[in-house]
XYZ file of C-alpha atoms in Angstrom:
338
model
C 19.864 -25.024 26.509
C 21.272 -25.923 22.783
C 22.227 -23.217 20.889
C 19.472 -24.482 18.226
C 16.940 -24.306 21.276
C 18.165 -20.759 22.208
C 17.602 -19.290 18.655
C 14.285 -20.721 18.155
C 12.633 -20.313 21.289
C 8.873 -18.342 20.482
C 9.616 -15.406 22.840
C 12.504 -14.376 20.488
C 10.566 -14.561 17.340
C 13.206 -11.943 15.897
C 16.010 -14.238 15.894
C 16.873 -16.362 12.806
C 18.172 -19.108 13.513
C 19.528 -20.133 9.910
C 22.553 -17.329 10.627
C 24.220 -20.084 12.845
C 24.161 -22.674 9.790
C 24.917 -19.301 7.389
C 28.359 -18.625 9.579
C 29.106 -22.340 9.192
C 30.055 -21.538 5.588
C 32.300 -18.448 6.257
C 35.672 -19.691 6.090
C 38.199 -19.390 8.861
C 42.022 -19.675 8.512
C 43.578 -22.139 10.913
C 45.253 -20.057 13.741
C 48.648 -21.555 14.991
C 47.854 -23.926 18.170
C 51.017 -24.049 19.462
C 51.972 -20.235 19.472
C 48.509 -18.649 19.919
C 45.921 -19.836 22.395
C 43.140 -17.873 23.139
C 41.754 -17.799 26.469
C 38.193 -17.179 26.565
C 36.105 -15.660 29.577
C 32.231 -16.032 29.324
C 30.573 -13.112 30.646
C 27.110 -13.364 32.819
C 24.906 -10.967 31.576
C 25.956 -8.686 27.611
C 23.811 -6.077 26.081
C 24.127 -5.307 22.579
C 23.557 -2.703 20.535
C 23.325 -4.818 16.593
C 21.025 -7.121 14.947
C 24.072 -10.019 15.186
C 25.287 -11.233 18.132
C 29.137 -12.353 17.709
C 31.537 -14.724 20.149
C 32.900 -11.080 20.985
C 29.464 -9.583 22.278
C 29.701 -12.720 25.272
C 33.112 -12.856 26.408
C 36.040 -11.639 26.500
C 39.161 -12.865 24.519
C 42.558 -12.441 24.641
C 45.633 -14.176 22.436
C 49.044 -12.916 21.225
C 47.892 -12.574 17.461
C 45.753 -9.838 16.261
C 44.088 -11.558 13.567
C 43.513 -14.511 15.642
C 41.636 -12.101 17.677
C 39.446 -10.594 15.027
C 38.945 -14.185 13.956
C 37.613 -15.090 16.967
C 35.452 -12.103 17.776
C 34.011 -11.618 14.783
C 32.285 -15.644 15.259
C 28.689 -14.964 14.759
C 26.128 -16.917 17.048
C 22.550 -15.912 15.525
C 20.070 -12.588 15.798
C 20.276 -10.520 18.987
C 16.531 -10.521 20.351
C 13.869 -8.101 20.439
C 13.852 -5.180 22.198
C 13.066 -5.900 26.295
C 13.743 -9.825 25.544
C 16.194 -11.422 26.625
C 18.107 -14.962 25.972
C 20.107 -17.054 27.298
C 23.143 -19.643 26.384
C 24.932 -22.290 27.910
C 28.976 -22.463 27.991
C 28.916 -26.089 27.250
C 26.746 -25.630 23.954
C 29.032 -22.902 23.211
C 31.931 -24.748 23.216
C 30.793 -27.973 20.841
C 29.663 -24.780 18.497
C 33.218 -23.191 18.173
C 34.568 -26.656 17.613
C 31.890 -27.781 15.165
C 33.090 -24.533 13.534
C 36.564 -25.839 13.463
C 38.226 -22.841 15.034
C 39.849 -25.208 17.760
C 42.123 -27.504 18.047
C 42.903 -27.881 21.983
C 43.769 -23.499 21.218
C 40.364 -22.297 23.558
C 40.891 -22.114 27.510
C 37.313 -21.759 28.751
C 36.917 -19.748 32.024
C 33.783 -17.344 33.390
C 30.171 -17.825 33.871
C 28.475 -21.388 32.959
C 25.800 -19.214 31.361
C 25.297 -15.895 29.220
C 21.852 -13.807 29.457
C 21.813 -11.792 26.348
C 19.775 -8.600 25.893
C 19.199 -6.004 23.568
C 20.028 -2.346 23.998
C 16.586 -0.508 23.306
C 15.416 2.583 21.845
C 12.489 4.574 21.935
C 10.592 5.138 18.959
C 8.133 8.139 19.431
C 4.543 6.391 17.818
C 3.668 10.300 16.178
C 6.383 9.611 13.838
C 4.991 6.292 12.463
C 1.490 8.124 12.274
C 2.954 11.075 10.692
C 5.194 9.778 7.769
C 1.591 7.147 7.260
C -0.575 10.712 7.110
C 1.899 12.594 4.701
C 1.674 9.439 2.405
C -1.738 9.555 2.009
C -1.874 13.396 1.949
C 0.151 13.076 -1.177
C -1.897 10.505 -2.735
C -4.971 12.168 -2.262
C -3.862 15.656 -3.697
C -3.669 13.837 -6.826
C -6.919 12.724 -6.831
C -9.122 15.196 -5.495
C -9.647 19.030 -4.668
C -9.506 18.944 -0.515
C -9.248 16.162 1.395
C -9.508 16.028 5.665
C -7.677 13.271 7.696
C -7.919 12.171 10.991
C -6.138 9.572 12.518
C -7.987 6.477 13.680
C -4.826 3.922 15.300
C -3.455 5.654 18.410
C -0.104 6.737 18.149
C 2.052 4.520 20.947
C 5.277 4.300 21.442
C 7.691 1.529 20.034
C 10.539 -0.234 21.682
C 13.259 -1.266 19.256
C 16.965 -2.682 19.362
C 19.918 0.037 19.109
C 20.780 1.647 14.897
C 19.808 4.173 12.443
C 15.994 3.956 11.933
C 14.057 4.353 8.638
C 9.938 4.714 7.667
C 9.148 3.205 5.051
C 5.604 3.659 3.905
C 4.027 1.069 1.321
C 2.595 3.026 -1.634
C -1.299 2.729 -1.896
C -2.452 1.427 -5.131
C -2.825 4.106 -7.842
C -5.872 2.329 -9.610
C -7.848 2.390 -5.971
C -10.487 4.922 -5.269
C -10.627 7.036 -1.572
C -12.539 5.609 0.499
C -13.990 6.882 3.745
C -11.288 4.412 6.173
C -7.749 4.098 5.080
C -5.140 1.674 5.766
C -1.727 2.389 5.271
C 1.154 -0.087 6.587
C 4.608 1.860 7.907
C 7.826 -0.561 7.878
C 9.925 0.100 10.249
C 14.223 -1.028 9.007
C 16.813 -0.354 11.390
C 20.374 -0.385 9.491
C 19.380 -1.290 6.229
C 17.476 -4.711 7.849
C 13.751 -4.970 7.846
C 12.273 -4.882 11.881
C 8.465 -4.852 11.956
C 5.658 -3.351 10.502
C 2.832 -1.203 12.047
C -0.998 -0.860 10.405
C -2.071 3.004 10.807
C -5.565 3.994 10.440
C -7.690 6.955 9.095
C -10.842 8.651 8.937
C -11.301 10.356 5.209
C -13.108 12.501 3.661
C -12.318 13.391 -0.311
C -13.584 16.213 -1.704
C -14.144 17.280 -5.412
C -16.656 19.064 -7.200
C -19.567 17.569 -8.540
C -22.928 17.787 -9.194
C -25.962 16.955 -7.001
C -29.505 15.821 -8.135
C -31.600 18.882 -7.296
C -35.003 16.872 -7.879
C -35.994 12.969 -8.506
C -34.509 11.572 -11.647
C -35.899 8.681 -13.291
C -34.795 6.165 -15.079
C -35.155 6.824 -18.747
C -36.773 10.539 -18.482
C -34.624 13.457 -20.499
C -33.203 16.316 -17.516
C -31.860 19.559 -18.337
C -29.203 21.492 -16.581
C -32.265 22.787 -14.257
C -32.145 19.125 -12.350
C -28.414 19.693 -11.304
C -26.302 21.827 -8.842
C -23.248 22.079 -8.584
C -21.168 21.579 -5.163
C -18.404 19.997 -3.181
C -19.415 16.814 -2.573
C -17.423 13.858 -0.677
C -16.633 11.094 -2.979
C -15.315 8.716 -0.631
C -16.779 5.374 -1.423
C -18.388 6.390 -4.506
C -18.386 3.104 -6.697
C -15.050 2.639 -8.644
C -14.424 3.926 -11.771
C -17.129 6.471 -11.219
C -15.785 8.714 -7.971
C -13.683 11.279 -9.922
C -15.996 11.470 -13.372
C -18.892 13.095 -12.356
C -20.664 14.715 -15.274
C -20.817 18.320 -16.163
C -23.998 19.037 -17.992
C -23.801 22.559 -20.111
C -26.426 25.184 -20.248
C -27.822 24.096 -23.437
C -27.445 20.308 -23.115
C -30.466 17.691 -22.230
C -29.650 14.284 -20.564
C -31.125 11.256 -20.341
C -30.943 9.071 -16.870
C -29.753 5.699 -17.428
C -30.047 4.796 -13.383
C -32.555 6.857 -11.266
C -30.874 9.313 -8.712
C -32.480 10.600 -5.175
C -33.075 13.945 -4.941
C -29.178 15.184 -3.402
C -27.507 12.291 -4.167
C -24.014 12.763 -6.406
C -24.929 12.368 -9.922
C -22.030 9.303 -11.028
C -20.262 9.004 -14.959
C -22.552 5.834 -15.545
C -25.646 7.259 -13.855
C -26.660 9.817 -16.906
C -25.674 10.384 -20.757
C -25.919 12.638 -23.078
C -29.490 12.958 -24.453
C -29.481 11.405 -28.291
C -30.503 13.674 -31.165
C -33.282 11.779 -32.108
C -35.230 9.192 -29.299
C -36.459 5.759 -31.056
C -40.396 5.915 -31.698
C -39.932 9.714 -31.636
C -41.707 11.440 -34.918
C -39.324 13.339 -36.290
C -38.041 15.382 -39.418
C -36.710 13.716 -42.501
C -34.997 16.006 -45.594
C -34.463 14.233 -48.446
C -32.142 16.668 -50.976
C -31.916 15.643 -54.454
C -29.903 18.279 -56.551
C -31.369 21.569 -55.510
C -34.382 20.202 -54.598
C -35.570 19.541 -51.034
C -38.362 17.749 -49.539
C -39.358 17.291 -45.815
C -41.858 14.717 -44.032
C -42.348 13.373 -41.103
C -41.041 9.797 -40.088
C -41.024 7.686 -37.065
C -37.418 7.014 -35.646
C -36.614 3.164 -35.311
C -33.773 3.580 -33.053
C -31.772 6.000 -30.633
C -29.060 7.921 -33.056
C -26.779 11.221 -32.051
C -25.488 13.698 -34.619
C -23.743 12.185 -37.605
C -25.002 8.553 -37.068
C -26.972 6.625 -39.284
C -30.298 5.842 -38.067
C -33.227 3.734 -39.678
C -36.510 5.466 -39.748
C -39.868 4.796 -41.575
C -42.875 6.961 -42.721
C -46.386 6.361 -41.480
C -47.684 5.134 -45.023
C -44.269 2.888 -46.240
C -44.291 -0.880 -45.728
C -39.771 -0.665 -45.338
C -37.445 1.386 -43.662
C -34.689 3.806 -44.654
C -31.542 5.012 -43.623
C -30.842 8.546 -43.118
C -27.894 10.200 -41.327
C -28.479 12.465 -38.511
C -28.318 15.843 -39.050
C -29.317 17.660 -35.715
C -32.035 16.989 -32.768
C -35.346 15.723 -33.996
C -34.225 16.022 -37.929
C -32.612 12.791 -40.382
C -31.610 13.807 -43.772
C -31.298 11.308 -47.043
C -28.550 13.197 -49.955
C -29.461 11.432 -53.741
């Protein structure tokens, strides 16, 4: 098998080829041919413990020179594979690569097996720890959300195989702007010496708690409530529609509100679902002062259009063929100032 063939076969979908074309531009001085030849012993079967494999993982060298040595050893061939994989390279291929890499001149004396199976030294990665650094994650995210939250995990926890060096977890951040939601994805990368190695998909069941309030009867669309048609609870606002799970309203004792979308009796009463009740309703009869000096008048007028405290409203009296502005001045009462 080619050394191309060997780093591309689908089994070893871990190993990168490119690193053989990537050592081709590392540069090598010229060790002394007549002086220094290296004798070079294949071995049958290596295990290694790194990502790279190097010409001094597969055999075993020996020359006068030190540096030719480290020269020689330090050849890299490609990516070790995967965990429980193994590879395998021919001698022949191996020696048109160290020529094609210019290392030697008639220096290498070839000797050992015709072939090298190549596998990687494994370790055992308990699957609780990928589950557990995915649950503290999203532990932290939802305590800035919401009051109490409850997680259970969905993905079993199994064990991983990976090659040999210092493991880290590396959660992916969920996206601040999202809301909870009842299942939760989280993905957990796993690097092993700095270098990326796989990523594994962990799974929950939530449940996101906050308080809010509860219809405590039908509310239709359009009618006026007062605190009376509300209770307040813990609800779970997992899947409530975005932008509305965390802003629940909080009516006051003295405040009416009108229902912009009906709510079911003990459903969670949403941001967009209710509104403050205006001060004055269109085609409600209401109050209108008119002050001129020290002199006030009052009559009733028909409201032309929805208005809350402060805002200027158009009304009109029974008898008048035009309208008027007037400012609001509390509920059910305009007021004109000459």
């Amino acid at each position: 098998m080619s050394i191309q063939a060997f780093f591309r076969r689908p089994v070893l979908q871990a190993m990168v080829g490119v690193l053989l074309a990537a050592a081709g531009n590392v540069s090598y001085a010229q060790p002394d041919a007549k002086k220094w030849p290296v004798k070079i012993e294949l071995r049958a079967k290596v295990q290694v413990r790194h990502a790279q494999v190097t010409l001094g993982d597969v055999a075993n060298l020996s020359t006068g020179d030190l540096a030719t040595l480290s020269q020689w050893m330090s050849l890299p061939l490609g990516t070790a594979p995967r965990a429980g994989n193994m590879a395998s390279l021919e001698r022949g291929e191996l020696e048109r690569w160290v020529r094609s890499r210019q290392l030697t001149q008639g220096l290498a004396v070839w000797s050992g097996a015709e072939r090298v199976e190549i596998y990687a030294s494994e370790q055992t990665l308990a699957g609780e720890k990928v589950v557990e650094s995915a649950r503290e994650e999203l532990s932290r995210w939802l305590q800035s959300r919401v009051a109490r939250s409850e997680i259970s995990e969905v993905s079993e926890a199994h064990d991983i195989s990976l090659p040999q060096g210092q493991i880290e977890l590396r959660v992916r951040p969920l996206p601040d702007g999202r809301p909870p939601s009842h299942r939760m994805l989280l993905w957990v990368d796993i690097w092993i010496d700095s270098a990326f190695s796989r990523s594994i998909p962990v799974s929950f069941e939530v449940r996101a708690y906050q308080e809010g309030y509860v219809a405590s009867q039908d509310l239709m669309s359009g009618s006026l409530v007062n605190p009376a048609s509300f209770e307040r609870r813990e609800v779970d606002i997992a899947d409530a529609p975005h932008g509305n799970a965390l802003s629940v309203r909080n009516p006051t004792d003295n405040a009416l509100w009108r229902v912009r979308r009906s709510v079911n009796k003990g459903d969670l009463v949403l941001r967009s679902q209710v509104e403050a009740a205006p001060a004055v309703t269109r085609g409600e009869q209401i109050t209108l002062r008119t002050r001129t000096g020290l002199v006030s008048l009052e009559g009733r007028v028909e409201a032309l259009q929805d208005g809350y405290q402060g805002q200027m409203v158009r009304v009109k009296a029974a008898a008048a063929t035009n309208s008027v502005t007037a400012r609001v001045a509390g509920p059910g009462m305009v007021e004109i100032t000459e």
